[in-house]
Short mmCIF file of N, CA and C in Angstrom, two decimals:
data_model
loop_
_atom_site.label_atom_id
_atom_site.label_comp_id
_atom_site.label_asym_id
_atom_site.label_seq_id
_atom_site.Cartn_x
_atom_site.Cartn_y
_atom_site.Cartn_z
N MET A 286 120.73 97.13 118.45
CA MET A 286 121.18 95.93 119.46
C MET A 286 121.33 94.60 118.44
N GLU A 287 122.68 94.34 119.22
CA GLU A 287 123.55 93.28 118.67
C GLU A 287 122.55 91.70 119.17
N ARG A 288 122.22 91.32 117.87
CA ARG A 288 121.43 90.22 117.68
C ARG A 288 121.77 88.76 118.82
N ALA A 289 123.16 88.74 118.61
CA ALA A 289 123.61 87.83 119.10
C ALA A 289 123.56 87.83 120.57
N ILE A 290 123.67 89.00 121.48
CA ILE A 290 123.39 89.29 122.72
C ILE A 290 122.01 88.85 123.28
N GLN A 291 121.53 89.21 122.34
CA GLN A 291 119.79 89.09 122.34
C GLN A 291 119.62 87.04 122.57
N ILE A 292 119.87 86.73 121.54
CA ILE A 292 119.95 85.04 121.33
C ILE A 292 120.57 84.56 122.72
N LYS A 293 121.84 84.98 123.19
CA LYS A 293 122.52 84.57 124.39
C LYS A 293 121.14 85.14 125.50
N ALA A 294 120.86 85.88 125.45
CA ALA A 294 119.89 86.15 126.71
C ALA A 294 118.80 85.21 127.01
N ILE A 295 118.18 84.91 125.73
CA ILE A 295 117.16 84.17 125.73
C ILE A 295 117.51 82.25 126.14
N SER A 296 118.90 82.04 126.11
CA SER A 296 119.21 80.55 125.52
C SER A 296 119.44 80.00 126.98
N SER A 297 119.01 80.84 128.10
CA SER A 297 119.14 80.39 129.23
C SER A 297 117.61 79.98 130.25
N GLU A 298 117.22 79.23 130.74
CA GLU A 298 116.36 79.18 131.16
C GLU A 298 116.23 80.05 132.32
N PRO A 299 116.98 80.19 133.46
CA PRO A 299 116.59 81.37 134.25
C PRO A 299 116.51 82.81 133.68
N ARG A 300 117.22 83.18 132.75
CA ARG A 300 116.79 84.26 132.12
C ARG A 300 115.23 84.36 131.52
N LEU A 301 115.07 83.43 130.89
CA LEU A 301 113.44 83.06 130.35
C LEU A 301 112.52 83.36 131.61
N LYS A 302 112.95 82.54 132.55
CA LYS A 302 112.13 82.30 133.82
C LYS A 302 111.69 84.20 134.11
N VAL A 303 112.89 84.92 134.31
CA VAL A 303 112.72 86.21 134.68
C VAL A 303 111.71 86.93 133.60
N LEU A 304 112.10 86.88 132.36
CA LEU A 304 110.94 87.75 131.34
C LEU A 304 109.72 87.26 131.85
N ARG A 305 109.33 85.65 131.63
CA ARG A 305 108.09 85.54 132.28
C ARG A 305 107.62 85.88 133.54
N LEU A 306 108.37 85.80 134.48
CA LEU A 306 108.08 86.26 135.77
C LEU A 306 107.38 87.69 135.71
N LEU A 307 108.33 88.82 134.90
CA LEU A 307 108.13 89.91 134.81
C LEU A 307 106.90 90.57 133.87
N THR A 308 106.30 89.45 133.30
CA THR A 308 105.25 89.92 132.35
C THR A 308 104.33 90.01 133.42
N GLU A 309 104.15 89.29 134.66
CA GLU A 309 102.97 89.73 135.50
C GLU A 309 103.49 90.03 136.76
N PRO A 310 104.32 91.19 137.09
CA PRO A 310 104.73 91.48 138.03
C PRO A 310 103.95 91.73 139.36
N GLN A 311 103.07 92.27 139.36
CA GLN A 311 101.67 92.13 140.27
C GLN A 311 101.26 90.75 140.77
N LYS A 312 101.05 89.86 139.69
CA LYS A 312 100.88 88.39 140.53
C LYS A 312 102.07 87.61 141.04
N HIS A 313 103.20 87.95 140.46
CA HIS A 313 104.38 87.27 140.95
C HIS A 313 105.13 88.07 142.18
N PHE A 314 104.75 89.21 142.10
CA PHE A 314 105.53 90.04 143.35
C PHE A 314 104.98 91.00 144.10
N ARG A 315 103.54 90.55 144.05
CA ARG A 315 102.53 91.49 144.79
C ARG A 315 103.06 91.65 146.25
N HIS A 316 103.96 90.81 147.00
CA HIS A 316 104.29 91.13 148.30
C HIS A 316 105.79 92.01 148.25
N GLN A 317 106.07 92.72 147.16
CA GLN A 317 106.88 93.86 147.41
C GLN A 317 106.37 94.76 147.84
N GLN A 318 106.99 95.59 149.14
CA GLN A 318 106.53 96.55 149.58
C GLN A 318 107.08 97.55 149.26
N SER A 319 108.49 97.88 148.51
CA SER A 319 109.19 99.07 148.70
C SER A 319 108.68 100.07 147.65
N ALA A 320 108.19 99.26 146.50
CA ALA A 320 107.69 100.08 145.13
C ALA A 320 106.92 99.07 144.30
N ASP A 321 105.84 100.21 143.59
CA ASP A 321 104.68 98.89 142.89
C ASP A 321 105.40 98.33 141.89
N PRO A 322 105.24 97.05 141.96
CA PRO A 322 106.07 96.53 140.82
C PRO A 322 105.71 96.50 139.50
N VAL A 323 104.73 96.98 139.25
CA VAL A 323 103.93 97.24 137.82
C VAL A 323 104.76 98.41 137.33
N GLU A 324 104.55 99.63 138.15
CA GLU A 324 105.20 100.68 137.66
C GLU A 324 106.38 101.28 137.79
N PHE A 325 107.05 100.64 138.83
CA PHE A 325 108.20 100.85 139.18
C PHE A 325 109.42 99.69 138.67
N GLY A 326 108.64 98.53 139.09
CA GLY A 326 109.67 97.17 138.66
C GLY A 326 109.88 96.46 139.77
N VAL A 327 110.38 95.48 139.68
CA VAL A 327 110.36 94.26 140.62
C VAL A 327 112.05 94.45 141.28
N CYS A 328 112.34 94.46 142.50
CA CYS A 328 113.38 94.63 142.97
C CYS A 328 114.38 93.34 142.60
N MET A 329 115.88 93.46 142.48
CA MET A 329 116.49 92.26 142.17
C MET A 329 116.52 91.51 143.15
N THR A 330 116.33 91.87 144.17
CA THR A 330 116.66 90.83 145.57
C THR A 330 115.30 89.65 145.20
N LEU A 331 114.40 90.26 144.86
CA LEU A 331 112.83 89.60 144.88
C LEU A 331 113.33 88.50 143.75
N ILE A 332 113.70 89.22 142.61
CA ILE A 332 113.88 88.30 141.57
C ILE A 332 114.92 86.93 141.98
N ALA A 333 116.03 87.29 142.70
CA ALA A 333 116.98 86.30 142.90
C ALA A 333 116.13 85.26 143.88
N GLU A 334 115.27 85.57 144.70
CA GLU A 334 114.59 84.79 145.65
C GLU A 334 113.74 84.02 144.67
N ALA A 335 113.17 84.50 143.55
CA ALA A 335 112.30 83.66 142.82
C ALA A 335 112.69 82.64 141.82
N LEU A 336 114.14 83.06 141.57
CA LEU A 336 114.62 82.30 140.75
C LEU A 336 115.60 81.24 141.69
N GLY A 337 115.46 81.39 142.97
CA GLY A 337 116.24 80.31 143.91
C GLY A 337 117.70 80.44 143.74
N VAL A 338 118.18 81.70 143.57
CA VAL A 338 119.87 81.52 143.21
C VAL A 338 120.34 82.75 144.14
N ALA A 339 121.64 82.83 144.61
CA ALA A 339 122.36 83.95 145.22
C ALA A 339 122.06 85.27 144.58
N GLN A 340 122.23 86.41 145.12
CA GLN A 340 121.99 87.61 144.82
C GLN A 340 123.12 87.91 143.18
N PRO A 341 124.63 87.50 143.45
CA PRO A 341 125.26 87.74 142.60
C PRO A 341 125.33 86.94 141.17
N THR A 342 124.32 85.70 141.40
CA THR A 342 124.09 84.84 140.27
C THR A 342 122.94 85.71 139.23
N ALA A 343 122.02 86.10 140.09
CA ALA A 343 120.59 86.90 139.82
C ALA A 343 121.35 88.24 138.96
N SER A 344 122.05 88.68 139.29
CA SER A 344 122.58 90.06 138.75
C SER A 344 123.23 89.68 137.64
N ARG A 345 124.00 88.63 137.58
CA ARG A 345 124.76 88.17 136.23
C ARG A 345 123.76 88.04 135.27
N HIS A 346 122.60 87.31 135.12
CA HIS A 346 121.41 87.04 134.53
C HIS A 346 120.65 88.24 134.08
N LEU A 347 120.53 89.07 135.15
CA LEU A 347 119.74 90.31 134.79
C LEU A 347 120.94 91.37 133.77
N ASP A 348 121.94 91.25 134.22
CA ASP A 348 122.73 92.00 133.45
C ASP A 348 122.93 91.68 132.04
N ILE A 349 122.47 90.41 131.71
CA ILE A 349 122.87 90.04 130.24
C ILE A 349 121.53 90.29 129.73
N LEU A 350 120.42 90.45 130.21
CA LEU A 350 119.13 90.55 129.91
C LEU A 350 119.00 92.19 129.42
N LYS A 351 119.65 93.01 130.39
CA LYS A 351 119.73 94.22 130.25
C LYS A 351 120.81 94.87 128.95
N GLN A 352 121.72 93.94 128.74
CA GLN A 352 122.59 94.12 127.61
C GLN A 352 121.50 94.14 126.37
N ALA A 353 120.89 93.15 126.48
CA ALA A 353 119.87 92.57 125.06
C ALA A 353 119.11 93.35 125.20
N GLY A 354 118.76 94.42 125.98
CA GLY A 354 117.55 95.55 125.99
C GLY A 354 116.27 94.69 126.28
N PHE A 355 116.22 93.53 126.82
CA PHE A 355 114.94 92.88 127.23
C PHE A 355 114.35 93.78 128.34
N ILE A 356 115.20 94.23 129.29
CA ILE A 356 114.95 94.67 130.49
C ILE A 356 115.20 96.07 130.76
N THR A 357 114.72 96.80 131.61
CA THR A 357 115.61 98.15 131.89
C THR A 357 115.83 97.83 133.50
N ALA A 358 116.71 98.68 134.16
CA ALA A 358 116.72 98.75 135.55
C ALA A 358 116.97 100.15 135.86
N GLN A 359 116.38 100.44 137.14
CA GLN A 359 116.44 101.75 137.95
C GLN A 359 116.72 101.56 139.28
N LYS A 360 117.42 102.24 139.82
CA LYS A 360 117.78 102.41 141.13
C LYS A 360 117.10 103.53 142.01
N HIS A 361 116.67 102.85 143.19
CA HIS A 361 115.87 103.80 144.17
C HIS A 361 116.33 103.49 145.05
N LEU A 362 116.94 104.45 145.97
CA LEU A 362 118.02 104.25 147.27
C LEU A 362 118.93 103.14 147.19
N LYS A 363 118.87 102.12 147.63
CA LYS A 363 120.15 100.92 147.81
C LYS A 363 119.82 99.89 147.07
N TRP A 364 118.39 99.86 146.45
CA TRP A 364 118.13 98.82 145.57
C TRP A 364 117.88 99.29 143.81
N SER A 365 117.79 97.94 143.50
CA SER A 365 117.64 98.39 141.53
C SER A 365 116.34 97.51 141.54
N TYR A 366 115.52 98.09 140.26
CA TYR A 366 114.37 97.40 139.92
C TYR A 366 114.28 97.19 138.71
N CYS A 367 113.70 96.27 138.19
CA CYS A 367 113.87 95.79 136.87
C CYS A 367 112.27 95.67 136.31
N LYS A 368 112.06 96.28 134.79
CA LYS A 368 111.22 96.08 134.06
C LYS A 368 111.46 95.39 132.47
N ARG A 369 110.25 94.76 132.17
CA ARG A 369 110.70 94.27 131.00
C ARG A 369 110.22 95.75 129.95
N ASP A 370 111.00 95.43 128.85
CA ASP A 370 110.89 96.53 127.53
C ASP A 370 110.14 95.73 126.81
N GLU A 371 109.09 95.85 126.65
CA GLU A 371 107.85 95.42 125.63
C GLU A 371 108.09 95.47 124.37
N ALA A 372 108.58 96.95 124.01
CA ALA A 372 109.19 97.46 122.68
C ALA A 372 110.49 96.57 122.17
N ALA A 373 111.40 96.35 122.84
CA ALA A 373 112.39 95.55 122.48
C ALA A 373 112.42 94.22 122.35
N ILE A 374 111.41 93.51 122.98
CA ILE A 374 111.08 92.17 122.97
C ILE A 374 110.43 92.00 122.02
N ASN A 375 109.46 92.75 121.46
CA ASN A 375 108.68 92.52 120.57
C ASN A 375 109.41 92.77 119.09
N ASP A 376 110.46 93.99 119.07
CA ASP A 376 111.28 93.99 117.91
C ASP A 376 111.99 92.74 117.69
N PHE A 377 112.48 92.09 118.70
CA PHE A 377 113.44 91.07 118.57
C PHE A 377 112.31 89.91 118.01
N LEU A 378 111.15 89.44 118.60
CA LEU A 378 110.20 88.54 118.35
C LEU A 378 109.98 88.82 116.66
N LYS A 379 110.07 89.95 116.25
CA LYS A 379 109.85 90.18 114.88
C LYS A 379 110.62 89.99 114.31
N TRP A 380 111.77 90.34 114.32
CA TRP A 380 112.88 89.83 113.52
C TRP A 380 113.23 88.58 113.60
N LEU A 381 113.35 87.67 114.77
CA LEU A 381 113.18 86.29 114.86
C LEU A 381 112.67 85.54 113.91
N GLY A 382 111.09 85.91 113.99
CA GLY A 382 110.16 85.52 112.96
C GLY A 382 110.55 85.44 111.57
N ASN A 383 111.10 86.57 111.36
CA ASN A 383 111.34 87.12 109.76
C ASN A 383 112.56 86.01 109.52
N GLU A 384 113.69 85.96 110.23
CA GLU A 384 114.74 85.05 110.12
C GLU A 384 114.32 83.64 109.91
N ILE A 385 113.47 83.31 110.54
CA ILE A 385 113.20 81.67 110.60
C ILE A 385 111.95 81.42 109.48
N ALA A 386 111.29 82.14 109.18
CA ALA A 386 110.16 82.33 108.39
C ALA A 386 110.57 81.24 107.14
N PRO A 387 109.78 80.48 106.57
CA PRO A 387 110.15 79.65 105.46
C PRO A 387 110.14 81.10 104.14
N PHE A 388 110.92 80.47 103.19
CA PHE A 388 111.46 81.42 102.04
C PHE A 388 109.93 81.32 101.16
#
């Protein structure tokens, strides 16, 4: 994974908010009816609502998070659902910790 894309992904408050919200999807998106938010992911429409932005704006943020490897997305019928990729996030955090650790 290209680290510059990952750094770009976390350089935005809306994208950080998405990652925080997806940490506890059952808590933040329990009203999702179409699929279990923990097992299947959270509908992009609900993420846009949580951010208070239009769907195209949310899609751009989510696309950057996908490029960074921090989330995965899957389609079901006409909707797309997003989940955190904990392994990729942990890998990035480990790398970042090593990069900024004192010598």
